[in-house]
Amino acid sequence: MEILVTLIDRDLNVRTGALTLAEILSQLKGSATPRAVAQTTTWLASGDVRLISTVERSGETAYELAHERIIPAVLSLAGQTLEAAVKANRLLERRVNEWL
């Protein structure tokens, strides 16, 4: 869950963009070993799971969240709640889409 949360920009409630393993490790601040992070990101990007996708960036493999629609579920499972303004914006967006 921590890896998925690092791939989310909490201020804007969007994907952070592609991060390399080194960047993910630096954001985790020692809460996981490099081997565990490598194994977990490989599993999260595997064809069976596909919660994150791989991107080639400057000859390195980087990882990003597969889709922004899973952000609320990831944050909910991680025990982090959305702010009231974000909830209101999502409700407004849903109602507008229903109206359209």
Short mmCIF file of C-alpha atoms in Angstrom, two decimals:
data_model
loop_
_atom_site.label_atom_id
_atom_site.label_comp_id
_atom_site.label_asym_id
_atom_site.label_seq_id
_atom_site.Cartn_x
_atom_site.Cartn_y
_atom_site.Cartn_z
CA MET A 1 0.00 0.00 0.00
CA GLU A 2 2.84 2.38 0.80
CA ILE A 3 4.21 2.07 -2.73
CA LEU A 4 0.80 2.81 -4.24
CA VAL A 5 0.38 5.83 -1.97
CA THR A 6 3.81 7.19 -3.03
CA LEU A 7 2.55 7.18 -6.61
CA ILE A 8 -0.28 9.58 -5.67
CA ASP A 9 0.04 13.36 -5.39
CA ARG A 10 -2.12 14.00 -2.33
CA ASP A 11 -2.31 17.77 -2.91
CA LEU A 12 -3.85 17.47 -6.37
CA ASN A 13 -5.31 13.96 -5.93
CA VAL A 14 -3.70 12.76 -9.17
CA ARG A 15 -0.89 10.42 -10.17
CA THR A 16 2.59 11.72 -9.36
CA GLY A 17 3.99 10.59 -12.67
CA ALA A 18 6.57 7.92 -13.32
CA LEU A 19 8.99 7.25 -10.46
CA THR A 20 12.05 5.01 -10.57
CA LEU A 21 12.77 2.46 -7.85
CA ALA A 22 15.32 4.83 -6.33
CA GLU A 23 12.76 7.64 -6.17
CA ILE A 24 10.17 5.34 -4.61
CA LEU A 25 12.73 4.17 -2.04
CA SER A 26 13.64 7.74 -1.13
CA GLN A 27 9.97 8.62 -0.58
CA LEU A 28 9.45 5.54 1.60
CA LYS A 29 12.24 6.82 3.86
CA GLY A 30 13.62 3.43 4.86
CA SER A 31 10.31 1.76 5.70
CA ALA A 32 11.07 -1.00 3.17
CA THR A 33 14.19 -2.69 1.85
CA PRO A 34 15.28 -2.15 -1.76
CA ARG A 35 14.69 -5.83 -2.49
CA ALA A 36 11.14 -5.72 -1.09
CA VAL A 37 10.34 -2.58 -3.11
CA ALA A 38 11.70 -4.16 -6.30
CA GLN A 39 9.71 -7.35 -5.77
CA THR A 40 6.53 -5.51 -4.89
CA THR A 41 6.68 -3.11 -7.84
CA THR A 42 7.33 -6.03 -10.19
CA TRP A 43 4.29 -7.82 -8.75
CA LEU A 44 2.08 -4.69 -8.90
CA ALA A 45 3.03 -4.22 -12.57
CA SER A 46 2.55 -7.89 -13.51
CA GLY A 47 -0.16 -8.92 -15.93
CA ASP A 48 -2.21 -10.52 -13.15
CA VAL A 49 -2.36 -7.39 -10.99
CA ARG A 50 -1.74 -4.33 -13.23
CA LEU A 51 -2.21 -1.68 -10.53
CA ILE A 52 0.89 0.14 -11.76
CA SER A 53 2.39 0.41 -15.22
CA THR A 54 5.99 0.57 -16.32
CA VAL A 55 7.43 3.45 -18.32
CA GLU A 56 10.89 3.77 -19.87
CA ARG A 57 12.42 7.07 -18.76
CA SER A 58 16.00 7.97 -19.73
CA GLY A 59 16.92 4.31 -20.10
CA GLU A 60 15.50 3.44 -16.67
CA THR A 61 12.30 1.67 -15.79
CA ALA A 62 9.90 3.89 -13.93
CA TYR A 63 6.51 3.11 -12.44
CA GLU A 64 3.24 5.01 -12.29
CA LEU A 65 -0.26 4.32 -11.03
CA ALA A 66 -2.26 2.54 -13.73
CA HIS A 67 -5.24 4.90 -13.59
CA GLU A 68 -6.45 7.85 -11.55
CA ARG A 69 -9.79 6.18 -10.85
CA ILE A 70 -8.16 3.84 -8.31
CA ILE A 71 -6.85 6.72 -6.19
CA PRO A 72 -9.89 6.89 -3.84
CA ALA A 73 -9.79 3.12 -3.26
CA VAL A 74 -6.04 3.14 -2.58
CA LEU A 75 -6.34 6.02 -0.13
CA SER A 76 -9.31 4.40 1.58
CA LEU A 77 -7.45 1.10 2.00
CA ALA A 78 -4.40 2.97 3.27
CA GLY A 79 -6.56 4.67 5.90
CA GLN A 80 -6.19 8.13 4.40
CA THR A 81 -9.39 10.01 3.78
CA LEU A 82 -10.17 12.50 1.05
CA GLU A 83 -10.67 16.11 2.01
CA ALA A 84 -14.17 17.56 1.96
CA ALA A 85 -13.45 19.73 -1.10
CA VAL A 86 -12.25 16.73 -3.08
CA LYS A 87 -15.35 14.77 -2.12
CA ALA A 88 -17.55 17.67 -3.18
CA ASN A 89 -15.78 17.97 -6.53
CA ARG A 90 -16.21 14.25 -7.19
CA LEU A 91 -19.89 14.42 -6.33
CA LEU A 92 -20.34 17.40 -8.64
CA GLU A 93 -18.48 15.61 -11.44
CA ARG A 94 -20.61 12.49 -10.98
CA ARG A 95 -23.86 14.48 -11.01
CA VAL A 96 -22.84 16.42 -14.13
CA ASN A 97 -22.00 13.17 -15.90
CA GLU A 98 -25.37 11.73 -14.89
CA TRP A 99 -27.12 14.84 -16.19
CA LEU A 100 -25.23 14.70 -19.50
#
